[in-house]
JSON list of C-alpha atoms and ligand atoms in Angstrom, two decimals:
[
{"chain": "A", "resi": 1, "resn": "MET", "atom": "CA", "xyz": [39.89, -16.77, -44.17]},
{"chain": "A", "resi": 2, "resn": "SER", "atom": "CA", "xyz": [39.92, -14.71, -47.35]},
{"chain": "A", "resi": 3, "resn": "LEU", "atom": "CA", "xyz": [41.85, -11.60, -46.52]},
{"chain": "A", "resi": 4, "resn": "PRO", "atom": "CA", "xyz": [41.10, -8.03, -47.55]},
{"chain": "A", "resi": 5, "resn": "PHE", "atom": "CA", "xyz": [43.35, -7.21, -50.49]},
{"chain": "A", "resi": 6, "resn": "SER", "atom": "CA", "xyz": [44.53, -3.93, -51.98]},
{"chain": "A", "resi": 7, "resn": "GLN", "atom": "CA", "xyz": [45.80, -3.98, -55.57]},
{"chain": "A", "resi": 8, "resn": "ALA", "atom": "CA", "xyz": [47.26, -0.51, -54.96]},
{"chain": "A", "resi": 9, "resn": "CYS", "atom": "CA", "xyz": [49.48, -1.97, -52.21]},
{"chain": "A", "resi": 10, "resn": "GLU", "atom": "CA", "xyz": [50.74, -4.64, -54.58]},
{"chain": "A", "resi": 11, "resn": "ASN", "atom": "CA", "xyz": [51.51, -1.95, -57.16]},
{"chain": "A", "resi": 12, "resn": "ASN", "atom": "CA", "xyz": [53.22, 0.51, -54.83]},
{"chain": "A", "resi": 13, "resn": "LYS", "atom": "CA", "xyz": [55.09, -1.76, -52.40]},
{"chain": "A", "resi": 14, "resn": "GLN", "atom": "CA", "xyz": [58.23, -2.15, -54.52]},
{"chain": "A", "resi": 15, "resn": "PRO", "atom": "CA", "xyz": [58.62, 1.58, -55.33]},
{"chain": "A", "resi": 16, "resn": "ILE", "atom": "CA", "xyz": [58.03, 2.41, -51.65]},
{"chain": "A", "resi": 17, "resn": "LEU", "atom": "CA", "xyz": [60.56, -0.23, -50.58]},
{"chain": "A", "resi": 18, "resn": "SER", "atom": "CA", "xyz": [63.21, 1.33, -52.78]},
{"chain": "A", "resi": 19, "resn": "VAL", "atom": "CA", "xyz": [62.84, 4.56, -50.77]},
{"chain": "A", "resi": 20, "resn": "LEU", "atom": "CA", "xyz": [62.52, 2.89, -47.36]},
{"chain": "A", "resi": 21, "resn": "THR", "atom": "CA", "xyz": [65.65, 0.82, -47.96]},
{"chain": "A", "resi": 22, "resn": "SER", "atom": "CA", "xyz": [67.74, 3.97, -47.70]},
{"chain": "A", "resi": 23, "resn": "ALA", "atom": "CA", "xyz": [65.44, 6.07, -45.48]},
{"chain": "A", "resi": 24, "resn": "PHE", "atom": "CA", "xyz": [65.27, 3.36, -42.80]},
{"chain": "A", "resi": 25, "resn": "ALA", "atom": "CA", "xyz": [68.81, 2.02, -43.32]},
{"chain": "A", "resi": 26, "resn": "LYS", "atom": "CA", "xyz": [69.82, 3.03, -39.79]},
{"chain": "A", "resi": 27, "resn": "SER", "atom": "CA", "xyz": [66.41, 2.50, -38.13]},
{"chain": "A", "resi": 28, "resn": "SER", "atom": "CA", "xyz": [65.77, -0.41, -35.82]},
{"chain": "A", "resi": 29, "resn": "ALA", "atom": "CA", "xyz": [62.07, -0.25, -34.86]},
{"chain": "A", "resi": 30, "resn": "VAL", "atom": "CA", "xyz": [59.37, 1.09, -37.19]},
{"chain": "A", "resi": 31, "resn": "LEU", "atom": "CA", "xyz": [55.84, 1.90, -36.08]},
{"chain": "A", "resi": 32, "resn": "GLU", "atom": "CA", "xyz": [53.40, 1.72, -39.00]},
{"chain": "A", "resi": 33, "resn": "VAL", "atom": "CA", "xyz": [50.21, 3.73, -38.53]},
{"chain": "A", "resi": 34, "resn": "GLY", "atom": "CA", "xyz": [47.09, 2.64, -40.41]},
{"chain": "A", "resi": 35, "resn": "SER", "atom": "CA", "xyz": [48.38, -0.73, -41.62]},
{"chain": "A", "resi": 36, "resn": "GLY", "atom": "CA", "xyz": [45.10, -1.51, -43.42]},
{"chain": "A", "resi": 37, "resn": "THR", "atom": "CA", "xyz": [45.32, -4.93, -45.05]},
{"chain": "A", "resi": 38, "resn": "GLY", "atom": "CA", "xyz": [48.80, -5.65, -43.63]},
{"chain": "A", "resi": 39, "resn": "GLN", "atom": "CA", "xyz": [50.27, -6.19, -47.11]},
{"chain": "A", "resi": 40, "resn": "HIS", "atom": "CA", "xyz": [52.84, -3.44, -46.63]},
{"chain": "A", "resi": 41, "resn": "ALA", "atom": "CA", "xyz": [53.77, -4.72, -43.17]},
{"chain": "A", "resi": 42, "resn": "THR", "atom": "CA", "xyz": [54.49, -8.27, -44.33]},
{"chain": "A", "resi": 43, "resn": "TYR", "atom": "CA", "xyz": [56.41, -7.13, -47.39]},
{"chain": "A", "resi": 44, "resn": "PHE", "atom": "CA", "xyz": [58.50, -4.42, -45.76]},
{"chain": "A", "resi": 45, "resn": "ALA", "atom": "CA", "xyz": [59.34, -6.56, -42.72]},
{"chain": "A", "resi": 46, "resn": "GLU", "atom": "CA", "xyz": [60.55, -9.35, -44.98]},
{"chain": "A", "resi": 47, "resn": "GLN", "atom": "CA", "xyz": [62.57, -6.99, -47.16]},
{"chain": "A", "resi": 48, "resn": "LEU", "atom": "CA", "xyz": [64.07, -4.99, -44.28]},
{"chain": "A", "resi": 49, "resn": "PRO", "atom": "CA", "xyz": [65.30, -7.73, -41.94]},
{"chain": "A", "resi": 50, "resn": "HIS", "atom": "CA", "xyz": [67.61, -5.40, -40.00]},
{"chain": "A", "resi": 51, "resn": "LEU", "atom": "CA", "xyz": [64.64, -3.76, -38.24]},
{"chain": "A", "resi": 52, "resn": "VAL", "atom": "CA", "xyz": [61.49, -4.68, -36.33]},
{"chain": "A", "resi": 53, "resn": "TRP", "atom": "CA", "xyz": [58.22, -3.72, -38.03]},
{"chain": "A", "resi": 54, "resn": "GLN", "atom": "CA", "xyz": [55.27, -2.91, -35.75]},
{"chain": "A", "resi": 55, "resn": "PRO", "atom": "CA", "xyz": [51.93, -2.65, -37.58]},
{"chain": "A", "resi": 56, "resn": "SER", "atom": "CA", "xyz": [49.02, -0.80, -35.99]},
{"chain": "A", "resi": 57, "resn": "ASP", "atom": "CA", "xyz": [45.53, 0.31, -36.88]},
{"chain": "A", "resi": 58, "resn": "GLN", "atom": "CA", "xyz": [42.08, 0.93, -35.51]},
{"chain": "A", "resi": 59, "resn": "GLY", "atom": "CA", "xyz": [40.54, -2.10, -33.79]},
{"chain": "A", "resi": 60, "resn": "GLU", "atom": "CA", "xyz": [38.31, -3.24, -36.64]},
{"chain": "A", "resi": 61, "resn": "TYR", "atom": "CA", "xyz": [41.32, -3.73, -38.92]},
{"chain": "A", "resi": 62, "resn": "LEU", "atom": "CA", "xyz": [43.33, -5.89, -36.54]},
{"chain": "A", "resi": 63, "resn": "PRO", "atom": "CA", "xyz": [41.76, -9.33, -37.22]},
{"chain": "A", "resi": 64, "resn": "ALA", "atom": "CA", "xyz": [42.67, -9.13, -40.91]},
{"chain": "A", "resi": 65, "resn": "VAL", "atom": "CA", "xyz": [46.21, -7.90, -40.22]},
{"chain": "A", "resi": 66, "resn": "THR", "atom": "CA", "xyz": [46.65, -10.63, -37.62]},
{"chain": "A", "resi": 67, "resn": "ALA", "atom": "CA", "xyz": [45.38, -13.29, -40.02]},
{"chain": "A", "resi": 68, "resn": "ARG", "atom": "CA", "xyz": [47.69, -12.09, -42.79]},
{"chain": "A", "resi": 69, "resn": "ILE", "atom": "CA", "xyz": [50.69, -12.23, -40.48]},
{"chain": "A", "resi": 70, "resn": "GLN", "atom": "CA", "xyz": [49.71, -15.73, -39.37]},
{"chain": "A", "resi": 71, "resn": "GLN", "atom": "CA", "xyz": [49.53, -16.78, -43.04]},
{"chain": "A", "resi": 72, "resn": "GLN", "atom": "CA", "xyz": [52.85, -15.10, -43.88]},
{"chain": "A", "resi": 73, "resn": "PRO", "atom": "CA", "xyz": [54.90, -15.01, -40.67]},
{"chain": "A", "resi": 74, "resn": "VAL", "atom": "CA", "xyz": [58.10, -12.98, -40.75]},
{"chain": "A", "resi": 75, "resn": "ALA", "atom": "CA", "xyz": [60.55, -13.13, -37.84]},
{"chain": "A", "resi": 76, "resn": "ASN", "atom": "CA", "xyz": [60.90, -9.35, -37.44]},
{"chain": "A", "resi": 77, "resn": "LEU", "atom": "CA", "xyz": [57.17, -8.58, -37.86]},
{"chain": "A", "resi": 78, "resn": "ARG", "atom": "CA", "xyz": [55.22, -8.00, -34.65]},
{"chain": "A", "resi": 79, "resn": "PRO", "atom": "CA", "xyz": [51.50, -8.72, -34.13]},
{"chain": "A", "resi": 80, "resn": "PRO", "atom": "CA", "xyz": [49.50, -5.56, -34.82]},
{"chain": "A", "resi": 81, "resn": "LEU", "atom": "CA", "xyz": [48.70, -3.11, -32.05]},
{"chain": "A", "resi": 82, "resn": "GLU", "atom": "CA", "xyz": [45.43, -1.22, -31.74]},
{"chain": "A", "resi": 83, "resn": "PHE", "atom": "CA", "xyz": [46.18, 2.45, -32.32]},
{"chain": "A", "resi": 84, "resn": "ASN", "atom": "CA", "xyz": [43.65, 5.10, -33.12]},
{"chain": "A", "resi": 85, "resn": "VAL", "atom": "CA", "xyz": [45.63, 8.33, -33.33]},
{"chain": "A", "resi": 86, "resn": "PHE", "atom": "CA", "xyz": [43.09, 10.01, -31.03]},
{"chain": "A", "resi": 87, "resn": "ASP", "atom": "CA", "xyz": [44.18, 7.62, -28.26]},
{"chain": "A", "resi": 88, "resn": "ALA", "atom": "CA", "xyz": [47.48, 7.04, -26.47]},
{"chain": "A", "resi": 89, "resn": "ALA", "atom": "CA", "xyz": [50.38, 6.01, -28.67]},
{"chain": "A", "resi": 90, "resn": "PRO", "atom": "CA", "xyz": [51.76, 2.46, -28.39]},
{"chain": "A", "resi": 91, "resn": "GLN", "atom": "CA", "xyz": [54.55, 1.89, -25.94]},
{"chain": "A", "resi": 92, "resn": "GLY", "atom": "CA", "xyz": [57.92, 1.00, -27.39]},
{"chain": "A", "resi": 93, "resn": "SER", "atom": "CA", "xyz": [61.12, 2.70, -28.36]},
{"chain": "A", "resi": 94, "resn": "PHE", "atom": "CA", "xyz": [60.28, 3.29, -32.00]},
{"chain": "A", "resi": 95, "resn": "ASP", "atom": "CA", "xyz": [62.92, 5.21, -33.92]},
{"chain": "A", "resi": 96, "resn": "ALA", "atom": "CA", "xyz": [60.98, 5.43, -37.20]},
{"chain": "A", "resi": 97, "resn": "LEU", "atom": "CA", "xyz": [57.37, 5.85, -38.30]},
{"chain": "A", "resi": 98, "resn": "PHE", "atom": "CA", "xyz": [55.74, 4.92, -41.61]},
{"chain": "A", "resi": 99, "resn": "THR", "atom": "CA", "xyz": [52.23, 5.64, -42.74]},
{"chain": "A", "resi": 100, "resn": "ALA", "atom": "CA", "xyz": [50.68, 5.19, -46.19]},
{"chain": "A", "resi": 101, "resn": "ASN", "atom": "CA", "xyz": [47.45, 6.52, -47.61]},
{"chain": "A", "resi": 102, "resn": "THR", "atom": "CA", "xyz": [46.19, 7.76, -44.28]},
{"chain": "A", "resi": 103, "resn": "CYS", "atom": "CA", "xyz": [46.41, 11.57, -44.36]},
{"chain": "A", "resi": 104, "resn": "HIS", "atom": "CA", "xyz": [43.57, 11.88, -46.89]},
{"chain": "A", "resi": 105, "resn": "ILE", "atom": "CA", "xyz": [41.41, 9.33, -45.05]},
{"chain": "A", "resi": 106, "resn": "MET", "atom": "CA", "xyz": [41.84, 10.67, -41.53]},
{"chain": "A", "resi": 107, "resn": "PRO", "atom": "CA", "xyz": [40.11, 13.96, -40.73]},
{"chain": "A", "resi": 108, "resn": "LYS", "atom": "CA", "xyz": [42.53, 16.86, -40.40]},
{"chain": "A", "resi": 109, "resn": "LEU", "atom": "CA", "xyz": [42.20, 16.72, -36.61]},
{"chain": "A", "resi": 110, "resn": "ALA", "atom": "CA", "xyz": [43.48, 13.15, -36.68]},
{"chain": "A", "resi": 111, "resn": "VAL", "atom": "CA", "xyz": [46.49, 14.11, -38.80]},
{"chain": "A", "resi": 112, "resn": "GLU", "atom": "CA", "xyz": [47.25, 16.80, -36.22]},
{"chain": "A", "resi": 113, "resn": "ALA", "atom": "CA", "xyz": [46.83, 14.22, -33.43]},
{"chain": "A", "resi": 114, "resn": "LEU", "atom": "CA", "xyz": [49.38, 11.95, -35.11]},
{"chain": "A", "resi": 115, "resn": "PHE", "atom": "CA", "xyz": [51.92, 14.77, -35.10]},
{"chain": "A", "resi": 116, "resn": "LYS", "atom": "CA", "xyz": [51.13, 15.57, -31.45]},
{"chain": "A", "resi": 117, "resn": "HIS", "atom": "CA", "xyz": [52.19, 12.01, -30.64]},
{"chain": "A", "resi": 118, "resn": "LEU", "atom": "CA", "xyz": [55.45, 12.61, -32.47]},
{"chain": "A", "resi": 119, "resn": "GLU", "atom": "CA", "xyz": [55.97, 15.72, -30.36]},
{"chain": "A", "resi": 120, "resn": "GLN", "atom": "CA", "xyz": [54.94, 14.34, -26.99]},
{"chain": "A", "resi": 121, "resn": "SER", "atom": "CA", "xyz": [55.26, 10.55, -26.77]},
{"chain": "A", "resi": 122, "resn": "LEU", "atom": "CA", "xyz": [56.95, 9.09, -29.84]},
{"chain": "A", "resi": 123, "resn": "VAL", "atom": "CA", "xyz": [59.96, 11.21, -29.07]},
{"chain": "A", "resi": 124, "resn": "ASN", "atom": "CA", "xyz": [62.59, 8.69, -30.21]},
{"chain": "A", "resi": 125, "resn": "VAL", "atom": "CA", "xyz": [61.21, 8.68, -33.75]},
{"chain": "A", "resi": 126, "resn": "SER", "atom": "CA", "xyz": [63.89, 10.33, -35.86]},
{"chain": "A", "resi": 127, "resn": "LYS", "atom": "CA", "xyz": [62.83, 9.15, -39.33]},
{"chain": "A", "resi": 128, "resn": "LEU", "atom": "CA", "xyz": [59.33, 9.72, -40.66]},
{"chain": "A", "resi": 129, "resn": "CYS", "atom": "CA", "xyz": [58.04, 8.52, -44.04]},
{"chain": "A", "resi": 130, "resn": "ILE", "atom": "CA", "xyz": [54.57, 9.51, -45.23]},
{"chain": "A", "resi": 131, "resn": "TYR", "atom": "CA", "xyz": [53.25, 8.08, -48.50]},
{"chain": "A", "resi": 132, "resn": "GLY", "atom": "CA", "xyz": [50.20, 9.12, -50.44]},
{"chain": "A", "resi": 133, "resn": "PRO", "atom": "CA", "xyz": [48.71, 11.66, -52.81]},
{"chain": "A", "resi": 134, "resn": "PHE", "atom": "CA", "xyz": [49.14, 15.30, -51.82]},
{"chain": "A", "resi": 135, "resn": "ASN", "atom": "CA", "xyz": [48.23, 18.71, -53.16]},
{"chain": "A", "resi": 136, "resn": "ASN", "atom": "CA", "xyz": [50.83, 21.37, -53.84]},
{"chain": "A", "resi": 137, "resn": "ASN", "atom": "CA", "xyz": [49.97, 24.82, -52.43]},
{"chain": "A", "resi": 138, "resn": "GLY", "atom": "CA", "xyz": [46.27, 24.07, -52.82]},
{"chain": "A", "resi": 139, "resn": "ASP", "atom": "CA", "xyz": [46.59, 22.76, -56.36]},
{"chain": "A", "resi": 140, "resn": "TYR", "atom": "CA", "xyz": [45.99, 19.23, -57.54]},
{"chain": "A", "resi": 141, "resn": "THR", "atom": "CA", "xyz": [49.08, 17.62, -59.05]},
{"chain": "A", "resi": 142, "resn": "SER", "atom": "CA", "xyz": [47.05, 15.59, -61.57]},
{"chain": "A", "resi": 143, "resn": "ASP", "atom": "CA", "xyz": [43.55, 15.17, -62.94]},
{"chain": "A", "resi": 144, "resn": "SER", "atom": "CA", "xyz": [43.35, 11.74, -61.33]},
{"chain": "A", "resi": 145, "resn": "ASN", "atom": "CA", "xyz": [44.15, 13.21, -57.90]},
{"chain": "A", "resi": 146, "resn": "ALA", "atom": "CA", "xyz": [41.46, 15.86, -58.45]},
{"chain": "A", "resi": 147, "resn": "ALA", "atom": "CA", "xyz": [38.90, 13.18, -59.25]},
{"chain": "A", "resi": 148, "resn": "PHE", "atom": "CA", "xyz": [40.03, 11.10, -56.26]},
{"chain": "A", "resi": 149, "resn": "ASP", "atom": "CA", "xyz": [39.68, 14.10, -53.93]},
{"chain": "A", "resi": 150, "resn": "GLN", "atom": "CA", "xyz": [36.15, 14.80, -55.19]},
{"chain": "A", "resi": 151, "resn": "SER", "atom": "CA", "xyz": [35.13, 11.18, -54.67]},
{"chain": "A", "resi": 152, "resn": "LEU", "atom": "CA", "xyz": [36.55, 11.16, -51.13]},
{"chain": "A", "resi": 153, "resn": "LYS", "atom": "CA", "xyz": [34.67, 14.35, -50.23]},
{"chain": "A", "resi": 154, "resn": "GLN", "atom": "CA", "xyz": [31.44, 12.91, -51.61]},
{"chain": "A", "resi": 155, "resn": "GLN", "atom": "CA", "xyz": [31.85, 9.91, -49.32]},
{"chain": "A", "resi": 156, "resn": "ASP", "atom": "CA", "xyz": [32.77, 12.03, -46.30]},
{"chain": "A", "resi": 157, "resn": "PRO", "atom": "CA", "xyz": [33.51, 15.77, -46.30]},
{"chain": "A", "resi": 158, "resn": "SER", "atom": "CA", "xyz": [36.18, 15.28, -43.62]},
{"chain": "A", "resi": 159, "resn": "MET", "atom": "CA", "xyz": [38.28, 13.23, -46.04]},
{"chain": "A", "resi": 160, "resn": "GLY", "atom": "CA", "xyz": [40.36, 14.75, -48.82]},
{"chain": "A", "resi": 161, "resn": "LEU", "atom": "CA", "xyz": [43.84, 15.30, -50.14]},
{"chain": "A", "resi": 162, "resn": "ARG", "atom": "CA", "xyz": [46.04, 17.46, -47.91]},
{"chain": "A", "resi": 163, "resn": "ASP", "atom": "CA", "xyz": [48.53, 20.08, -48.94]},
{"chain": "A", "resi": 164, "resn": "GLN", "atom": "CA", "xyz": [52.06, 18.76, -48.65]},
{"chain": "A", "resi": 165, "resn": "GLN", "atom": "CA", "xyz": [53.01, 22.19, -47.26]},
{"chain": "A", "resi": 166, "resn": "TRP", "atom": "CA", "xyz": [50.57, 21.65, -44.37]},
{"chain": "A", "resi": 167, "resn": "ILE", "atom": "CA", "xyz": [52.14, 18.26, -43.61]},
{"chain": "A", "resi": 168, "resn": "VAL", "atom": "CA", "xyz": [55.61, 19.80, -43.74]},
{"chain": "A", "resi": 169, "resn": "SER", "atom": "CA", "xyz": [54.54, 22.58, -41.33]},
{"chain": "A", "resi": 170, "resn": "LEU", "atom": "CA", "xyz": [53.07, 20.06, -38.85]},
{"chain": "A", "resi": 171, "resn": "ALA", "atom": "CA", "xyz": [56.28, 18.06, -39.05]},
{"chain": "A", "resi": 172, "resn": "LYS", "atom": "CA", "xyz": [58.39, 21.18, -38.54]},
{"chain": "A", "resi": 173, "resn": "GLU", "atom": "CA", "xyz": [56.47, 22.00, -35.34]},
{"chain": "A", "resi": 174, "resn": "CYS", "atom": "CA", "xyz": [57.77, 18.77, -33.85]},
{"chain": "A", "resi": 175, "resn": "GLY", "atom": "CA", "xyz": [61.30, 19.19, -35.08]},
{"chain": "A", "resi": 176, "resn": "PHE", "atom": "CA", "xyz": [61.29, 17.35, -38.42]},
{"chain": "A", "resi": 177, "resn": "ARG", "atom": "CA", "xyz": [62.75, 18.70, -41.63]},
{"chain": "A", "resi": 178, "resn": "LEU", "atom": "CA", "xyz": [61.83, 17.42, -45.07]},
{"chain": "A", "resi": 179, "resn": "VAL", "atom": "CA", "xyz": [64.88, 15.68, -46.46]},
{"chain": "A", "resi": 180, "resn": "ALA", "atom": "CA", "xyz": [63.29, 14.39, -49.67]},
{"chain": "A", "resi": 181, "resn": "ASP", "atom": "CA", "xyz": [60.04, 14.66, -51.60]},
{"chain": "A", "resi": 182, "resn": "HIS", "atom": "CA", "xyz": [60.11, 11.42, -53.57]},
{"chain": "A", "resi": 183, "resn": "LYS", "atom": "CA", "xyz": [57.87, 11.42, -56.63]},
{"chain": "A", "resi": 184, "resn": "MET", "atom": "CA", "xyz": [56.18, 8.03, -56.81]},
{"chain": "A", "resi": 185, "resn": "PRO", "atom": "CA", "xyz": [54.13, 6.24, -59.48]},
{"chain": "A", "resi": 186, "resn": "ALA", "atom": "CA", "xyz": [50.48, 7.11, -60.01]},
{"chain": "A", "resi": 187, "resn": "ASN", "atom": "CA", "xyz": [50.89, 10.71, -58.83]},
{"chain": "A", "resi": 188, "resn": "ASN", "atom": "CA", "xyz": [51.80, 9.77, -55.28]},
{"chain": "A", "resi": 189, "resn": "GLN", "atom": "CA", "xyz": [54.63, 11.11, -53.15]},
{"chain": "A", "resi": 190, "resn": "LEU", "atom": "CA", "xyz": [56.72, 9.83, -50.31]},
{"chain": "A", "resi": 191, "resn": "LEU", "atom": "CA", "xyz": [57.65, 12.62, -47.91]},
{"chain": "A", "resi": 192, "resn": "GLU", "atom": "CA", "xyz": [60.81, 11.68, -46.04]},
{"chain": "A", "resi": 193, "resn": "PHE", "atom": "CA", "xyz": [61.57, 13.59, -42.83]},
{"chain": "A", "resi": 194, "resn": "GLU", "atom": "CA", "xyz": [64.17, 13.41, -40.12]},
{"chain": "A", "resi": 195, "resn": "ARG", "atom": "CA", "xyz": [64.97, 15.15, -36.86]},
{"chain": "B", "resi": 201, "resn": "SAM", "atom": "C1", "xyz": [43.19, 3.83, -47.25]},
{"chain": "B", "resi": 201, "resn": "SAM", "atom": "S1", "xyz": [43.62, 2.95, -45.80]},
{"chain": "B", "resi": 201, "resn": "SAM", "atom": "C2", "xyz": [45.37, 2.74, -46.05]},
{"chain": "B", "resi": 201, "resn": "SAM", "atom": "C3", "xyz": [45.82, 1.40, -45.55]},
{"chain": "B", "resi": 201, "resn": "SAM", "atom": "C4", "xyz": [47.26, 1.05, -45.93]},
{"chain": "B", "resi": 201, "resn": "SAM", "atom": "N1", "xyz": [48.20, 1.86, -45.19]},
{"chain": "B", "resi": 201, "resn": "SAM", "atom": "C5", "xyz": [47.51, 1.16, -47.42]},
{"chain": "B", "resi": 201, "resn": "SAM", "atom": "O1", "xyz": [48.34, 1.95, -47.85]},
{"chain": "B", "resi": 201, "resn": "SAM", "atom": "O2", "xyz": [46.81, 0.45, -48.15]},
{"chain": "B", "resi": 201, "resn": "SAM", "atom": "C6", "xyz": [43.52, 4.18, -44.53]},
{"chain": "B", "resi": 201, "resn": "SAM", "atom": "C7", "xyz": [43.93, 3.69, -43.18]},
{"chain": "B", "resi": 201, "resn": "SAM", "atom": "O3", "xyz": [43.90, 4.78, -42.25]},
{"chain": "B", "resi": 201, "resn": "SAM", "atom": "C8", "xyz": [43.45, 4.28, -41.04]},
{"chain": "B", "resi": 201, "resn": "SAM", "atom": "N2", "xyz": [42.94, 5.33, -40.15]},
{"chain": "B", "resi": 201, "resn": "SAM", "atom": "C9", "xyz": [41.93, 6.18, -40.41]},
{"chain": "B", "resi": 201, "resn": "SAM", "atom": "N3", "xyz": [41.68, 6.94, -39.32]},
{"chain": "B", "resi": 201, "resn": "SAM", "atom": "C10", "xyz": [42.56, 6.54, -38.36]},
{"chain": "B", "resi": 201, "resn": "SAM", "atom": "C11", "xyz": [42.78, 6.92, -37.01]},
{"chain": "B", "resi": 201, "resn": "SAM", "atom": "N4", "xyz": [42.02, 7.86, -36.40]},
{"chain": "B", "resi": 201, "resn": "SAM", "atom": "N5", "xyz": [43.77, 6.32, -36.32]},
{"chain": "B", "resi": 201, "resn": "SAM", "atom": "C12", "xyz": [44.54, 5.36, -36.92]},
{"chain": "B", "resi": 201, "resn": "SAM", "atom": "N6", "xyz": [44.37, 4.95, -38.19]},
{"chain": "B", "resi": 201, "resn": "SAM", "atom": "C13", "xyz": [43.37, 5.52, -38.89]},
{"chain": "B", "resi": 201, "resn": "SAM", "atom": "C14", "xyz": [42.38, 3.31, -41.44]},
{"chain": "B", "resi": 201, "resn": "SAM", "atom": "O4", "xyz": [42.02, 2.47, -40.38]},
{"chain": "B", "resi": 201, "resn": "SAM", "atom": "C15", "xyz": [43.02, 2.62, -42.62]},
{"chain": "B", "resi": 201, "resn": "SAM", "atom": "O5", "xyz": [43.80, 1.52, -42.25]}
]
């Protein structure tokens, strides 16, 4: 089976790993939301052997993630779980959550639903890492992010870059504080929270 492939994942996985290595140093079970192609899951699980990595995504993405894991099995990488953030959260005592490039794809209501899970069911999650492009107080941080936002909105008006301040306020409502705003290549950011 030829697997879906993201060049962006190949480009960003090492810079993201360098943040996760310290952010998740004391974590033992990470739930990844919106695993996409599964490239991040296989790489991060292999590079972070002290923890269990649990990929998840909407149902239509699972066959590709499953196939990738079968091609590149890693001992601490679990088979993906179906998780649409509008539905119940997966069972398991996750103490960390990672999601990449999802907040601008999900409608705002879905981003809010993800944080509701962190408030109500994923209550053991104490470290939260969110990667992607964000706006700053309503302003684009680069011309390329502005163009990306316009192209997303042309595809679907419910998509679009979110303000990092909005993400921080949602996180604060469920007890998280921003411990670092990591500037990443290609005008991305990794927002690292803990509670
Ligand atoms: C651009 S892809 C990012 C995939 C991968 N994390 C990466 O960085 O390449 C956006 C992801 O968000 C997921 N997503 C969108 N809406 C979702 C929802 N309601 N619940 C869970 N995941 C969702 C999609 O299924 C997809 O995997």
